[in-house]
Short mmCIF file of C-alpha atoms in Angstrom, two decimals:
data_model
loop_
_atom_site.label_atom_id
_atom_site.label_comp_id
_atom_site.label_asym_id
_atom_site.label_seq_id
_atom_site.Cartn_x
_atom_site.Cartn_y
_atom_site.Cartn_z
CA UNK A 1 0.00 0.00 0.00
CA UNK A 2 1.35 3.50 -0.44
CA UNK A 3 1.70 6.28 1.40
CA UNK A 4 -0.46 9.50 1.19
CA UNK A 5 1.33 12.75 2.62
CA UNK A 6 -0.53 14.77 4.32
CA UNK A 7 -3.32 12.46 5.67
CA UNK A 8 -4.46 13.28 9.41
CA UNK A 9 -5.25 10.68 11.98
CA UNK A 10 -6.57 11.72 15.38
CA UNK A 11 -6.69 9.15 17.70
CA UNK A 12 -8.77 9.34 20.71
CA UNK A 13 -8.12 6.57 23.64
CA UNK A 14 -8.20 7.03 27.76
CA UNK A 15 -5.41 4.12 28.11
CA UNK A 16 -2.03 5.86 27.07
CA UNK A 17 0.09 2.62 26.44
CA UNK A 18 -2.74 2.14 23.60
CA UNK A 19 -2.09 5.69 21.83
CA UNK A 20 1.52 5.68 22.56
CA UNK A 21 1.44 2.56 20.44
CA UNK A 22 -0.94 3.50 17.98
CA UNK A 23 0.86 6.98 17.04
CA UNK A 24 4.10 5.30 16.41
CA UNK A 25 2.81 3.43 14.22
CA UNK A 26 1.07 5.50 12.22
CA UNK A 27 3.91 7.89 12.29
CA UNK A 28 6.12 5.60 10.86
CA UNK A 29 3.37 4.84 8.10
CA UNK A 30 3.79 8.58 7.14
CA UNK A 31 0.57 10.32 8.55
CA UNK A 32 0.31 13.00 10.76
CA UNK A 33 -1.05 11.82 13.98
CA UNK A 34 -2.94 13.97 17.09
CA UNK A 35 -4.09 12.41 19.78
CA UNK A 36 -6.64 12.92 22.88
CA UNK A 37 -7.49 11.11 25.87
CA UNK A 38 -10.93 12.17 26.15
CA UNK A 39 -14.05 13.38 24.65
CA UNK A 40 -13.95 17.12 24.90
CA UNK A 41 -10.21 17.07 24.14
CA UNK A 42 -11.37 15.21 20.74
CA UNK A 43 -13.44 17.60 19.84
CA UNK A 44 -10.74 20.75 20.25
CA UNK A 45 -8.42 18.37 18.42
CA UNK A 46 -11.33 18.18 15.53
CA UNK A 47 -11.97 21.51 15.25
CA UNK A 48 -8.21 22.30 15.09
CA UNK A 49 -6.72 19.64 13.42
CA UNK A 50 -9.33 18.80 10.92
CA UNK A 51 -8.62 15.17 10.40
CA UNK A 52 -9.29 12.97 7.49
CA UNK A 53 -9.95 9.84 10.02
CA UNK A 54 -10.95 9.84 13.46
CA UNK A 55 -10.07 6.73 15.29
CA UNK A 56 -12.46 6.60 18.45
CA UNK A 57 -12.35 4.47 21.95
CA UNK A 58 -16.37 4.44 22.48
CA UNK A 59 -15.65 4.12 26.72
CA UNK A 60 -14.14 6.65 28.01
CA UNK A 61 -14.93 8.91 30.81
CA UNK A 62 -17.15 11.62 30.90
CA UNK A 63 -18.25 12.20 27.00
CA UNK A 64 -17.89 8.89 25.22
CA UNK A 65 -16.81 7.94 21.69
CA UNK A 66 -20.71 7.35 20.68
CA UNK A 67 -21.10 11.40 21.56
CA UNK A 68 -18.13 12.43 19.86
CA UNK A 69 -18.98 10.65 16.63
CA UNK A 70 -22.31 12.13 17.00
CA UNK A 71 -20.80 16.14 17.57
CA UNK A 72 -17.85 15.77 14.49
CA UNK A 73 -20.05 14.19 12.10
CA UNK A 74 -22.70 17.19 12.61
CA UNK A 75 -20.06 19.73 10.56
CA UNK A 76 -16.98 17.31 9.35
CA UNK A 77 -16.70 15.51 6.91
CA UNK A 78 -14.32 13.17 8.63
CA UNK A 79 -14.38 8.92 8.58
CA UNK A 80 -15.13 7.74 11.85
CA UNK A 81 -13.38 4.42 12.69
CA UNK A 82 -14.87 3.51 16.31
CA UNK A 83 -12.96 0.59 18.54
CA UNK A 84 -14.98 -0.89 21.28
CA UNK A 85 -13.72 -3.93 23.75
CA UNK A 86 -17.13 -5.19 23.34
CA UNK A 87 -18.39 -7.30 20.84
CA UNK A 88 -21.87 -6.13 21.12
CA UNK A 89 -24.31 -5.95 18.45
CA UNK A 90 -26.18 -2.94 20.06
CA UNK A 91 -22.81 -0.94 20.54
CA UNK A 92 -22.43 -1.41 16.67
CA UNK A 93 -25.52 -0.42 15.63
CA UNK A 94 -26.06 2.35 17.75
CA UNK A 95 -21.68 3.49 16.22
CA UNK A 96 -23.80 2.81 12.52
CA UNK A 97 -26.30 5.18 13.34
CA UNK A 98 -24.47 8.27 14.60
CA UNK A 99 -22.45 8.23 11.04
CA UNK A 100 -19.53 6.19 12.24
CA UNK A 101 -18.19 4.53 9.15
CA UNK A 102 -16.32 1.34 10.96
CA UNK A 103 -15.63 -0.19 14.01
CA UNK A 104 -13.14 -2.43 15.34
CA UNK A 105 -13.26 -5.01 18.19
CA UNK A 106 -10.60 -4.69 21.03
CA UNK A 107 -8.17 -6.33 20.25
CA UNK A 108 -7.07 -5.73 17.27
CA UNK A 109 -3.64 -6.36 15.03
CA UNK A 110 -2.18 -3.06 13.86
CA UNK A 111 -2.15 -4.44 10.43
CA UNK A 112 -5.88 -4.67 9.99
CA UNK A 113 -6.48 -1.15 11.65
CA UNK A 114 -4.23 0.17 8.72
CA UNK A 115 -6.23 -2.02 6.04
CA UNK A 116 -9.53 -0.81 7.17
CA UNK A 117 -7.75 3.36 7.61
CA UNK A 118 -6.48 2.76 4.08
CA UNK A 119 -10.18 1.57 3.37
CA UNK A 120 -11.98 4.71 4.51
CA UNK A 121 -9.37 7.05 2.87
CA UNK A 122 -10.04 5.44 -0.48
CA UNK A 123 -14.12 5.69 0.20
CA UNK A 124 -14.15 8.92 1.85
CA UNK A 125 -11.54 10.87 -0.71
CA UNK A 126 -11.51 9.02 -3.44
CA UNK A 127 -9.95 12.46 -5.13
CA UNK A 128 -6.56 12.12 -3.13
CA UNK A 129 -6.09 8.64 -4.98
CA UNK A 130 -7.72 9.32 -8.97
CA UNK A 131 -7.89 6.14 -10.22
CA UNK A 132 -7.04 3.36 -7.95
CA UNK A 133 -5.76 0.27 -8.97
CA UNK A 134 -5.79 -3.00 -6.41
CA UNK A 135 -4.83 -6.34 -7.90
CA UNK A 136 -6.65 -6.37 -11.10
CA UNK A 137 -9.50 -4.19 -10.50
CA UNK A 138 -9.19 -0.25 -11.83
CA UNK A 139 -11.71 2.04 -9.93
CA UNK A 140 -12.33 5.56 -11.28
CA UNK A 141 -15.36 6.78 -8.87
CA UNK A 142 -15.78 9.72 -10.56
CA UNK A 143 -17.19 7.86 -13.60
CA UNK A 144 -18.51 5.18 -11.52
CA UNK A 145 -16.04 2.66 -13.56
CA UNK A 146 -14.58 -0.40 -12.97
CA UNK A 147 -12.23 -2.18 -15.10
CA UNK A 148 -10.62 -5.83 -14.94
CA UNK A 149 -7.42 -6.31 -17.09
CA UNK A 150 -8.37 -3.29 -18.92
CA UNK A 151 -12.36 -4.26 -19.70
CA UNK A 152 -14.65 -2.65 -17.84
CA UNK A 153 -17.05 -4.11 -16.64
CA UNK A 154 -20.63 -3.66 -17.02
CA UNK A 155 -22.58 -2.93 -13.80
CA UNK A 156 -25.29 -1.89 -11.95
CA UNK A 157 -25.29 1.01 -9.65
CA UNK A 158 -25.90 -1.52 -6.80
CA UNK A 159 -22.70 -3.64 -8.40
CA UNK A 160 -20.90 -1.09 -8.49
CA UNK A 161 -21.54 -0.06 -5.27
CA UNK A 162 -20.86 -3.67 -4.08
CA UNK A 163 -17.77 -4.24 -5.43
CA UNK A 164 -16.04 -1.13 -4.59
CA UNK A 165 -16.96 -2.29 -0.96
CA UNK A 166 -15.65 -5.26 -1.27
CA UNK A 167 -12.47 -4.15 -3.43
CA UNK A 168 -11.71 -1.42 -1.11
CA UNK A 169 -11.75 -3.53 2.40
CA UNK A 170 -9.79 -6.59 0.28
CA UNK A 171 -8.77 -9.26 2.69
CA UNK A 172 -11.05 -8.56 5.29
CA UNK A 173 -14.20 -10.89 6.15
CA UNK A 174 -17.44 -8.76 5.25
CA UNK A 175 -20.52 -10.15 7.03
CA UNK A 176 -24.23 -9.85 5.13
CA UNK A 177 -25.18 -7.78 7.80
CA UNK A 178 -22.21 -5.49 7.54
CA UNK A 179 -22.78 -5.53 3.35
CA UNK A 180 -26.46 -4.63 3.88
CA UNK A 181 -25.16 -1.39 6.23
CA UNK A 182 -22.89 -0.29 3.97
CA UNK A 183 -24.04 -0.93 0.16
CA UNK A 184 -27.95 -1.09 0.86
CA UNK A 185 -28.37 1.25 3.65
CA UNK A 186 -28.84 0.67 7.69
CA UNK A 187 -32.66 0.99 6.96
CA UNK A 188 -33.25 -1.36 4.35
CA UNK A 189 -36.11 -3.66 4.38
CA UNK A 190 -35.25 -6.47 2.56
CA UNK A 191 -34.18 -10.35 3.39
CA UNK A 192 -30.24 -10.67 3.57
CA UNK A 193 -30.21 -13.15 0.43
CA UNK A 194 -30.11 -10.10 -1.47
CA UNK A 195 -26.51 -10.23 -0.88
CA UNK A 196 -26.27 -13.48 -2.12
CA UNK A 197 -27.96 -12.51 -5.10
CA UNK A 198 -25.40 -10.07 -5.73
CA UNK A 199 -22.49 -11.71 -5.24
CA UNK A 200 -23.57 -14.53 -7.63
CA UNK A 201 -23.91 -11.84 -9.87
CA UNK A 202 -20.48 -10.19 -9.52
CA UNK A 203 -18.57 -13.42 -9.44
CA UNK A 204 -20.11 -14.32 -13.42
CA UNK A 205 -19.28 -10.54 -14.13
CA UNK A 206 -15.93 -10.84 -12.79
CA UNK A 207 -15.28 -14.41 -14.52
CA UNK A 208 -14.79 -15.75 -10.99
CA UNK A 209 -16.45 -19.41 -11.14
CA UNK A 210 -13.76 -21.05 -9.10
CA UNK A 211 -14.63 -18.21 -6.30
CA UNK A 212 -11.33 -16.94 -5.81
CA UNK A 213 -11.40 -13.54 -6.12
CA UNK A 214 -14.77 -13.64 -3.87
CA UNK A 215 -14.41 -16.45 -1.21
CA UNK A 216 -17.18 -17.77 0.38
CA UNK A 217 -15.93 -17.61 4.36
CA UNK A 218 -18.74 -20.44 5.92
CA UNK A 219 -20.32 -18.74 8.89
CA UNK A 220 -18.56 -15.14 8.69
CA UNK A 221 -19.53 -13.81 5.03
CA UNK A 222 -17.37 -13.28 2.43
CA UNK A 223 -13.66 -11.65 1.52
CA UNK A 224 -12.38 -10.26 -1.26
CA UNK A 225 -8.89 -11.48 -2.42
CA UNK A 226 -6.55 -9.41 -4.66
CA UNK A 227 -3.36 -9.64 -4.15
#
């Protein structure tokens, strides 16, 4: 993956060890990193900084990461990646709802927190990458394009949509539930077949009949595989 220059981070945690470790990180991946140990600090950072991607601890004391998603995401237009040490459906939804755009499950490798920043940056400003090519797949989302080995492909808005999803967060398991969210809409009605549907679709489109570009994962969902 390359790096972007210029791309802000804040990271927002109560437990210092944990943004100590986090900011070095990131450093080192060439971003510039703020952090804050609580709510009301986040939101001076926000206002000052003006992140790209706001990394948020949803317990912490006093204002938690659930109200600060809710107070940034009134006026910025700033990804919200929210981590939470409980793996609670209801925590999720309720990150969902406020606007958060992700959220990751305590603990977590370092290596799939950059996947899934990388992932935001490339749905949230798609303008700071053009064109971007992963594996064989060429996405231009300003004409809603996809190509494969130079063909592009022909696909419906909801395809599209799909498989830029899918493309973007490569590698990582993406439940139905998570696909509905995110491609569909948190309010949609429907039965979560429709997914299947889809896919089925996608994998003729993309030539994929041996389902290795889009693995079925039995029990989880599904990941994307290109590279």
């Amino acid at each position: 993956m390359r790096q972007l220059k210029g791309i802000k981070i804040l990271l927002v945690d109560d437990e210092p060890h944990i943004l100590e470790f986090l900011e070095l990180g990131l450093t080192n991946e060439g971003f510039e990193v703020m952090t804050a140990q609580d709510g009301i600090s986040a939101i001076t950072a926000c206002n000052k900084f003006q992140p790209h991607i706001a990394i948020l601890d949803v317990m912490m004391p006093g204002m938690d990461g659930f109200e600060v998603c809710r107070m940034i995401k009134k006026t910025d237009n700033v990804a919200v990646i929210m981590l939470t040490a409980k793996d609670e459906i209801d925590d999720r939804v309720k990150g969902l709802t406020l606007g958060a755009d992700d959220y990751m499950i305590k603990p977590f490798s370092f290596e799939e927190l950059l996947a899934r920043i990388y992932a935001r940056i490339r749905n949230h400003f798609p303008n700071l990458f053009g064109e971007v090519v992963i594996g064989p797949l060429r996405m231009d989302d300003r004409r809603k394009e996809i190509s494969m080995h130079d063909r592009i492909l022909e696909l419906s808005p909801t395809e599209y949509e799909l498989l830029k999803f899918m493309a973007i967060n490569h590698g990582l398991v993406l439940s139905k539930t998570m696909i509905l969210d995110k491609v569909w809409g948190y309010d949609f009605g429907g039965e979560e077949n429709i997914v299947e549907v889809y896919i089925r679709s996608l994998r003729d489109k993309l030539g994929d009949k041996e389902h290795k570009l889009i693995r079925t994962i039995r029990g989880a969902g599904y990941r994307m595989d290109l590279t």
